[in-house]
Amino acid sequence: MRNQPVQAAAPLPGYVDVVLPRRLDRSFTYIVPTELRGQIVIGQSVIVPFGTQDLQGVVIALHHRPPSGAPEAGLKSLRSCGETSLDHVLTPAQVELSRWVAERYAAPWGQCIKLVLPPVEQPRRLQARYLPTAHGLADLSTHSGVGEDEMRLLARLRRRPKGIMERTLLQGDTSSSVTALRALVRKGLVVRSDAAVAPTGTRRGKKLVLTTGLSLPMEEAGEASPPLSAEAQSWLMVIDKQVAADGYSALLLEGERATRHWCLVQAAQATLRRGRRVLVVTGDVENAGRLAGVFAAVGEQAMLLHSGLSVKEREAAWQAARVASATIVIGTRMAVFAPIDRLGLVWVEGEDDTSLKEEQVPRYHARDVAQERARRDRAVLVLASNHPSLESWLAVRQGLMMACVYRNPTQGPKIQVIDLKAYGRDSSAGTVLTPPLCEGIRDALQQRLLVVLFLNRKGFASVLHCGDCGAMPQCDVCSVALTFFRHRSQVRCHFCGRAKPVPDHCPRCRSLKLEPVGSGTERIEEAVRRMFPLARVGRVDGETIRRPADARAVRRLLDAGELDIVIGTQMLFRLALQAKAAFVAVPDADAGLHIPDFRSAERMYHGLVDAADLALPATAGGRLLVQTRLPDHHAILALASGKEELFVAQEQAFRQLLQYPPWTSLIRLDVSGTAEPSVARAAHRWVALLRGQVFSAQGAPISGGHGVPQPAGFAGVAGESRQPLILGPSPAPHAMVRGRYCYQILVKADSSEGGRAAVLRTREELERESRQGALRFEIDVDPVSMT
DNA sequence: AGCACGCCGACT
DNA sequence: GTCGGCGTGCTC
């Protein structure tokens, strides 16, 4: 406003906005002390006073005068810059990427900035105790010149030779006690001891697994083998061209693991030849190690970066990436944020792996962040998988990505589908142990060959299905399995919350044999052991495999031929058992379909494809037996015919019809708290606010009140921007999670931007008006699991 | 998120 | 009395 000569002469910004690594949406404004003016840049790491503590934050904006949001008085000053070395400056690209994550996933920027900051050791909190010294314990009469307050404190401490915590000691009246206590310490009557206490409270529960990150046993190294020669040629041409193009491009690579490994090595080497660097992201720690082994086998050094490493090791990896001494970085989802410049290739290995999605705030999906990074860095993005996600197939179809499918049709086992409806009708374990299944096991055992049984344990939700035809009661609107509540004798859709009495007959065949699903399958292991008492049976699931070492132990047993039958869940596929079993069986393929999740068919199909890969090629006698009550299901048909496109096309049609991802964007809202009525009230209120938003923004009401039939799709004509649909609220399937009641709301929108804005605005309002802080409102953009 | 502060209740 | 466990409110 006014031109003050003094200011005109010194145009250095005197104020900065700082983002702090906390769950706070706002940034905070600080005064730059004169001696630091001119040294501060955007991305600069600074130490600032925040409440009672000093925190490291990141400068995101510079100002010449206090910005409008800042309080008039009471601005504090920056304490210092984190040293002047480059380590303490984030590049604009890193700051921007964290902001993108914050926006994309409706997460506080403060939480997201942590993703791009170098890992730091969690400072141990100290808990102060005070103990009486020998001198202090001596006869009271010998203490002269000790004040009244000091005497009182000392008397208390003398009764407690093990000492008293500071918090207890200074409870209530403070100032006088503090000085008295200080005096006692000064006089040597009392000592202070700082016992280190584990970092406070609710840190991530995972125990630190100490793995030697950099040296891998050779057995862990995955193999890399080229696809058929024509395809190998094609890959080399494609990847060379893309890398040379020096711009963003995206490829979808489908193939078996060894093929993908070979393609990865080729792509990485092509990238390195051009003087650019490589980032590989994968779902789990073991796989990261395996990929490092693949590179080691061809003489390329790769740097590992994952949560299994200690903070120190992670810090070192981060540093190595920054100074460009690491040309290949391999890691789990956190690695997408590694500071790698001159990035030429971003490879997502197992792009459909659900563990790429972070389940804590910020709930980012590493595949999507990888894509954004590649785009910003003008790098080549490769999404690789044995069974790509429908999201990626849609991108291919829309011309956003080029697909390379390298499959050797002679590699698969002989596939046999068994219709369970033809065998027994009771729900005992015996039902799924059909004669063909038992014969298959017996044959393999006789030839001393390996048997694998893949169980989809995830299917054991409380869901009804028909004992005769296998159909299950579904929500008319959402087409997901209805959850069965025995005590209320109700079924309820966990998507839209609609409830109705338990149907008395099957919706398809009118049979009266509706029963809870999976009741017999649980004991299959027992039944197998009983039937083949001499076989050596191993179990591979979440309970038996807790650490990578457990997986290695099972591997060793297998390699030594000490196991005849392996029974396991999804965990089987982490063992790298490809083409090892003569007989692979899926006793109850439909189990996974009963999860009330629109992706359950996709997961089932992926499981079947992976199971098939465990079997030897048909030419070597490999067999896969799939048992189902739904032999006409598109996942089964596609598997049996080897025509993946059959599955993809039908599943895409289904998703499009019902307006599910990837055709729409979904946002899951979670309301939780300790008192059920207020949680339910808040959840309903959120829905009302959202509907109000949509209403006022679009000028037309949307359908979908409780119990009112609503169209499955959107109102409006295709092409127009349609209104978001709001489903729910419905109590979360396991209504109580860690002592909290949870309700869920789903927002279905054309694009995630539209939904996000409304969700954020309404949450703000909700938080303002709900004075009870016990309530928590969480947002999950693009949720990957519906439970 | 983390921290202080205050209140409750379990265990000496 | 001691101390852990929450709920609440605040952070330039």
GROMACS .gro file of C-alpha atoms in nm, chain A residues 225-503:
model
  279
  225SER     CA    1   1.371  -6.576  -1.908
  226PRO     CA    2   1.286  -6.413  -2.238
  227PRO     CA    3   0.946  -6.464  -2.394
  228LEU     CA    4   0.923  -6.630  -2.733
  229SER     CA    5   1.180  -6.482  -2.963
  230ALA     CA    6   0.944  -6.277  -3.177
  231GLU     CA    7   0.798  -6.123  -2.867
  232ALA     CA    8   1.137  -6.061  -2.716
  233GLN     CA    9   1.230  -5.871  -3.031
  234SER     CA   10   0.910  -5.674  -3.012
  235TRP     CA   11   0.974  -5.578  -2.651
  236LEU     CA   12   1.325  -5.460  -2.724
  237MET     CA   13   1.197  -5.245  -3.008
  238VAL     CA   14   0.909  -5.102  -2.811
  239ILE     CA   15   1.109  -5.017  -2.504
  240ASP     CA   16   1.397  -4.870  -2.701
  241LYS     CA   17   1.165  -4.646  -2.890
  242GLN     CA   18   0.981  -4.530  -2.580
  243VAL     CA   19   1.296  -4.460  -2.384
  244ALA     CA   20   1.448  -4.274  -2.677
  245ALA     CA   21   1.135  -4.063  -2.719
  246ASP     CA   22   1.228  -3.870  -2.405
  247GLY     CA   23   0.873  -3.806  -2.300
  248TYR     CA   24   0.597  -3.961  -2.096
  249SER     CA   25   0.456  -4.281  -2.228
  250ALA     CA   26   0.282  -4.572  -2.065
  251LEU     CA   27   0.297  -4.943  -2.132
  252LEU     CA   28   0.103  -5.231  -1.992
  253LEU     CA   29   0.302  -5.550  -1.979
  254GLU     CA   30   0.125  -5.878  -1.922
  255GLY     CA   31   0.325  -6.192  -1.886
  256GLU     CA   32   0.442  -6.459  -1.654
  257ARG     CA   33   0.689  -6.365  -1.382
  258ALA     CA   34   1.011  -6.483  -1.545
  259THR     CA   35   0.911  -6.306  -1.865
  260ARG     CA   36   0.842  -5.982  -1.681
  261HIS     CA   37   1.177  -6.006  -1.510
  262TRP     CA   38   1.351  -6.037  -1.842
  263CYS     CA   39   1.159  -5.745  -1.987
  264LEU     CA   40   1.239  -5.538  -1.680
  265VAL     CA   41   1.610  -5.595  -1.711
  266GLN     CA   42   1.602  -5.502  -2.079
  267ALA     CA   43   1.401  -5.188  -2.013
  268ALA     CA   44   1.626  -5.084  -1.725
  269GLN     CA   45   1.941  -5.133  -1.927
  270ALA     CA   46   1.799  -4.937  -2.218
  271THR     CA   47   1.717  -4.656  -1.976
  272LEU     CA   48   2.061  -4.658  -1.814
  273ARG     CA   49   2.227  -4.644  -2.156
  274ARG     CA   50   2.048  -4.316  -2.212
  275GLY     CA   51   2.192  -4.181  -1.890
  276ARG     CA   52   1.865  -4.192  -1.703
  277ARG     CA   53   1.764  -4.373  -1.391
  278VAL     CA   54   1.520  -4.645  -1.294
  279LEU     CA   55   1.256  -4.678  -1.024
  280VAL     CA   56   1.087  -5.011  -0.958
  281VAL     CA   57   0.790  -5.029  -0.723
  282THR     CA   58   0.635  -5.351  -0.603
  283GLY     CA   59   0.383  -5.466  -0.345
  284ASP     CA   60   0.588  -5.655  -0.093
  285VAL     CA   61   0.931  -5.665   0.059
  286GLU     CA   62   1.022  -6.017  -0.052
  287ASN     CA   63   0.946  -5.933  -0.410
  288ALA     CA   64   1.160  -5.621  -0.392
  289GLY     CA   65   1.444  -5.843  -0.275
  290ARG     CA   66   1.379  -6.089  -0.552
  291LEU     CA   67   1.390  -5.814  -0.814
  292ALA     CA   68   1.719  -5.688  -0.673
  293GLY     CA   69   1.841  -6.046  -0.718
  294VAL     CA   70   1.734  -6.041  -1.081
  295PHE     CA   71   1.944  -5.732  -1.139
  296ALA     CA   72   2.236  -5.871  -0.943
  297ALA     CA   73   2.233  -6.176  -1.168
  298VAL     CA   74   2.304  -5.954  -1.469
  299GLY     CA   75   2.560  -5.745  -1.286
  300GLU     CA   76   2.346  -5.440  -1.214
  301GLN     CA   77   2.351  -5.291  -0.867
  302ALA     CA   78   2.011  -5.195  -0.731
  303MET     CA   79   1.931  -5.002  -0.416
  304LEU     CA   80   1.654  -5.138  -0.197
  305LEU     CA   81   1.412  -4.908  -0.021
  306HIS     CA   82   1.131  -5.060   0.181
  307SER     CA   83   0.970  -5.069   0.522
  308GLY     CA   84   1.158  -5.382   0.625
  309LEU     CA   85   1.475  -5.177   0.649
  310SER     CA   86   1.577  -4.993   0.961
  311VAL     CA   87   1.539  -4.618   0.958
  312LYS     CA   88   1.916  -4.586   0.926
  313GLU     CA   89   1.927  -4.812   0.622
  314ARG     CA   90   1.635  -4.629   0.468
  315GLU     CA   91   1.806  -4.299   0.525
  316ALA     CA   92   2.115  -4.431   0.349
  317ALA     CA   93   1.912  -4.554   0.054
  318TRP     CA   94   1.735  -4.218   0.030
  319GLN     CA   95   2.069  -4.040   0.034
  320ALA     CA   96   2.213  -4.272  -0.229
  321ALA     CA   97   1.915  -4.202  -0.452
  322ARG     CA   98   1.956  -3.830  -0.406
  323VAL     CA   99   2.323  -3.810  -0.488
  324ALA     CA  100   2.261  -4.035  -0.787
  325SER     CA  101   2.497  -4.307  -0.674
  326ALA     CA  102   2.205  -4.544  -0.706
  327THR     CA  103   2.094  -4.576  -1.064
  328ILE     CA  104   1.829  -4.838  -0.995
  329VAL     CA  105   1.602  -4.804  -0.693
  330ILE     CA  106   1.370  -5.090  -0.603
  331GLY     CA  107   1.119  -5.072  -0.327
  332THR     CA  108   0.770  -5.100  -0.188
  333ARG     CA  109   0.516  -4.823  -0.225
  334MET     CA  110   0.716  -4.572  -0.019
  335ALA     CA  111   0.984  -4.584  -0.288
  336VAL     CA  112   0.769  -4.393  -0.539
  337PHE     CA  113   0.867  -4.084  -0.346
  338ALA     CA  114   1.242  -4.146  -0.353
  339PRO     CA  115   1.438  -3.841  -0.467
  340ILE     CA  116   1.553  -3.962  -0.806
  341ASP     CA  117   1.632  -3.711  -1.073
  342ARG     CA  118   1.684  -3.785  -1.442
  343LEU     CA  119   1.423  -4.055  -1.398
  344GLY     CA  120   1.371  -4.242  -1.723
  345LEU     CA  121   1.175  -4.552  -1.627
  346VAL     CA  122   0.910  -4.611  -1.361
  347TRP     CA  123   0.818  -4.977  -1.339
  348VAL     CA  124   0.529  -5.100  -1.128
  349GLU     CA  125   0.574  -5.472  -1.078
  350GLY     CA  126   0.247  -5.644  -0.996
  351GLU     CA  127   0.042  -5.335  -1.069
  352ASP     CA  128  -0.283  -5.495  -0.953
  353ASP     CA  129  -0.142  -5.583  -0.610
  354THR     CA  130  -0.368  -5.435  -0.345
  355SER     CA  131  -0.077  -5.368  -0.114
  356LEU     CA  132   0.025  -5.082  -0.340
  357LYS     CA  133  -0.255  -4.893  -0.174
  358GLU     CA  134  -0.162  -4.731   0.156
  359GLU     CA  135  -0.432  -4.805   0.412
  360GLN     CA  136  -0.339  -4.519   0.641
  361VAL     CA  137  -0.364  -4.149   0.576
  362PRO     CA  138  -0.249  -4.041   0.323
  363ARG     CA  139  -0.418  -4.329   0.146
  364TYR     CA  140  -0.234  -4.308  -0.183
  365HIS     CA  141  -0.209  -4.577  -0.447
  366ALA     CA  142   0.153  -4.625  -0.550
  367ARG     CA  143   0.050  -4.718  -0.904
  368ASP     CA  144  -0.125  -4.388  -0.953
  369VAL     CA  145   0.155  -4.191  -0.789
  370ALA     CA  146   0.401  -4.375  -1.014
  371GLN     CA  147   0.202  -4.269  -1.315
  372GLU     CA  148   0.195  -3.909  -1.200
  373ARG     CA  149   0.570  -3.914  -1.137
  374ALA     CA  150   0.643  -4.060  -1.475
  375ARG     CA  151   0.427  -3.794  -1.634
  376ARG     CA  152   0.599  -3.512  -1.447
  377ASP     CA  153   0.947  -3.649  -1.510
  378ARG     CA  154   0.879  -3.733  -1.873
  379ALA     CA  155   0.963  -4.095  -1.806
  380VAL     CA  156   0.838  -4.425  -1.939
  381LEU     CA  157   0.580  -4.591  -1.716
  382VAL     CA  158   0.545  -4.968  -1.728
  383LEU     CA  159   0.264  -5.140  -1.541
  384ALA     CA  160   0.351  -5.508  -1.528
  385SER     CA  161   0.145  -5.799  -1.406
  386ASN     CA  162   0.047  -6.156  -1.459
  387HIS     CA  163  -0.313  -6.034  -1.463
  388PRO     CA  164  -0.353  -5.660  -1.510
  389SER     CA  165  -0.625  -5.468  -1.332
  390LEU     CA  166  -0.942  -5.358  -1.506
  391GLU     CA  167  -0.826  -5.002  -1.444
  392SER     CA  168  -0.527  -5.064  -1.666
  393TRP     CA  169  -0.725  -5.246  -1.931
  394LEU     CA  170  -0.958  -4.950  -1.953
  395ALA     CA  171  -0.661  -4.718  -1.996
  396VAL     CA  172  -0.545  -4.938  -2.282
  397ARG     CA  173  -0.886  -4.930  -2.438
  398GLN     CA  174  -0.894  -4.552  -2.410
  399GLY     CA  175  -0.560  -4.530  -2.586
  400LEU     CA  176  -0.377  -4.398  -2.281
  401MET     CA  177  -0.154  -4.700  -2.264
  402MET     CA  178  -0.010  -4.953  -2.501
  403ALA     CA  179  -0.048  -5.318  -2.411
  404CYS     CA  180   0.220  -5.583  -2.459
  405VAL     CA  181   0.100  -5.934  -2.384
  406TYR     CA  182   0.366  -6.202  -2.389
  407ARG     CA  183   0.232  -6.544  -2.315
  408ASN     CA  184   0.345  -6.885  -2.415
  409PRO     CA  185   0.027  -7.086  -2.464
  410THR     CA  186   0.213  -7.414  -2.424
  411GLN     CA  187   0.316  -7.326  -2.070
  412GLY     CA  188  -0.019  -7.376  -1.900
  413PRO     CA  189  -0.141  -7.691  -1.728
  414LYS     CA  190  -0.434  -7.901  -1.838
  415ILE     CA  191  -0.741  -7.741  -1.686
  416GLN     CA  192  -1.044  -7.929  -1.562
  417VAL     CA  193  -1.356  -7.766  -1.420
  418ILE     CA  194  -1.570  -7.961  -1.176
  419ASP     CA  195  -1.930  -7.861  -1.121
  420LEU     CA  196  -1.985  -7.907  -0.750
  421LYS     CA  197  -2.359  -7.916  -0.801
  422ALA     CA  198  -2.316  -8.265  -0.936
  423TYR     CA  199  -2.161  -8.386  -0.613
  424GLY     CA  200  -2.331  -8.412  -0.274
  425ARG     CA  201  -2.555  -8.144  -0.139
  426ASP     CA  202  -2.457  -8.126   0.224
  427SER     CA  203  -2.221  -7.856   0.337
  428SER     CA  204  -1.958  -8.073   0.495
  429ALA     CA  205  -1.592  -8.068   0.403
  430GLY     CA  206  -1.660  -8.396   0.228
  431THR     CA  207  -1.857  -8.211  -0.037
  432VAL     CA  208  -1.558  -8.033  -0.177
  433LEU     CA  209  -1.336  -8.340  -0.158
  434THR     CA  210  -1.490  -8.477  -0.475
  435PRO     CA  211  -1.373  -8.802  -0.628
  436PRO     CA  212  -1.186  -8.623  -0.911
  437LEU     CA  213  -1.007  -8.405  -0.656
  438CYS     CA  214  -0.906  -8.703  -0.445
  439GLU     CA  215  -0.792  -8.894  -0.751
  440GLY     CA  216  -0.578  -8.604  -0.862
  441ILE     CA  217  -0.411  -8.591  -0.524
  442ARG     CA  218  -0.361  -8.966  -0.515
  443ASP     CA  219  -0.209  -8.974  -0.863
  444ALA     CA  220   0.042  -8.705  -0.784
  445LEU     CA  221   0.131  -8.863  -0.452
  446GLN     CA  222   0.188  -9.195  -0.617
  447GLN     CA  223   0.431  -9.034  -0.859
  448ARG     CA  224   0.589  -8.851  -0.565
  449LEU     CA  225   0.501  -8.518  -0.720
  450LEU     CA  226   0.388  -8.202  -0.547
  451VAL     CA  227   0.022  -8.121  -0.481
  452VAL     CA  228  -0.100  -7.768  -0.412
  453LEU     CA  229  -0.446  -7.677  -0.282
  454PHE     CA  230  -0.540  -7.313  -0.309
  455LEU     CA  231  -0.809  -7.196  -0.069
  456ASN     CA  232  -0.965  -6.858  -0.094
  457ARG     CA  233  -1.012  -6.807   0.277
  458LYS     CA  234  -1.117  -6.451   0.222
  459GLY     CA  235  -1.450  -6.588   0.118
  460PHE     CA  236  -1.563  -6.670   0.466
  461ALA     CA  237  -1.785  -6.372   0.508
  462SER     CA  238  -2.130  -6.416   0.654
  463VAL     CA  239  -2.306  -6.461   0.327
  464LEU     CA  240  -2.584  -6.693   0.218
  465HIS     CA  241  -2.575  -6.901  -0.091
  466CYS     CA  242  -2.788  -7.165  -0.249
  467GLY     CA  243  -2.681  -7.519  -0.177
  468ASP     CA  244  -2.835  -7.632  -0.503
  469CYS     CA  245  -2.731  -7.382  -0.768
  470GLY     CA  246  -2.466  -7.177  -0.595
  471ALA     CA  247  -2.640  -6.843  -0.649
  472MET     CA  248  -2.626  -6.594  -0.368
  473PRO     CA  249  -2.876  -6.326  -0.273
  474GLN     CA  250  -2.740  -5.997  -0.401
  475CYS     CA  251  -2.831  -5.636  -0.359
  476ASP     CA  252  -3.060  -5.539  -0.648
  477VAL     CA  253  -2.888  -5.206  -0.684
  478CYS     CA  254  -2.524  -5.275  -0.604
  479SER     CA  255  -2.494  -5.636  -0.724
  480VAL     CA  256  -2.274  -5.740  -0.438
  481ALA     CA  257  -2.341  -6.024  -0.196
  482LEU     CA  258  -2.577  -5.936   0.085
  483THR     CA  259  -2.433  -5.982   0.431
  484PHE     CA  260  -2.624  -6.218   0.656
  485PHE     CA  261  -2.711  -6.113   1.012
  486ARG     CA  262  -2.834  -6.420   1.192
  487HIS     CA  263  -2.948  -6.261   1.516
  488ARG     CA  264  -3.163  -6.005   1.337
  489SER     CA  265  -3.255  -6.254   1.067
  490GLN     CA  266  -3.181  -5.993   0.808
  491VAL     CA  267  -2.967  -5.953   0.504
  492ARG     CA  268  -2.810  -5.618   0.439
  493CYS     CA  269  -2.615  -5.455   0.159
  494HIS     CA  270  -2.298  -5.321   0.295
  495PHE     CA  271  -2.267  -5.073   0.010
  496CYS     CA  272  -2.597  -4.890   0.023
  497GLY     CA  273  -2.722  -5.001   0.364
  498ARG     CA  274  -3.048  -5.146   0.238
  499ALA     CA  275  -3.175  -5.429   0.460
  500LYS     CA  276  -3.444  -5.688   0.416
  501PRO     CA  277  -3.561  -6.005   0.585
  502VAL     CA  278  -3.372  -6.323   0.502
  503PRO     CA  279  -3.516  -6.458   0.177
   0.00000   0.00000   0.00000
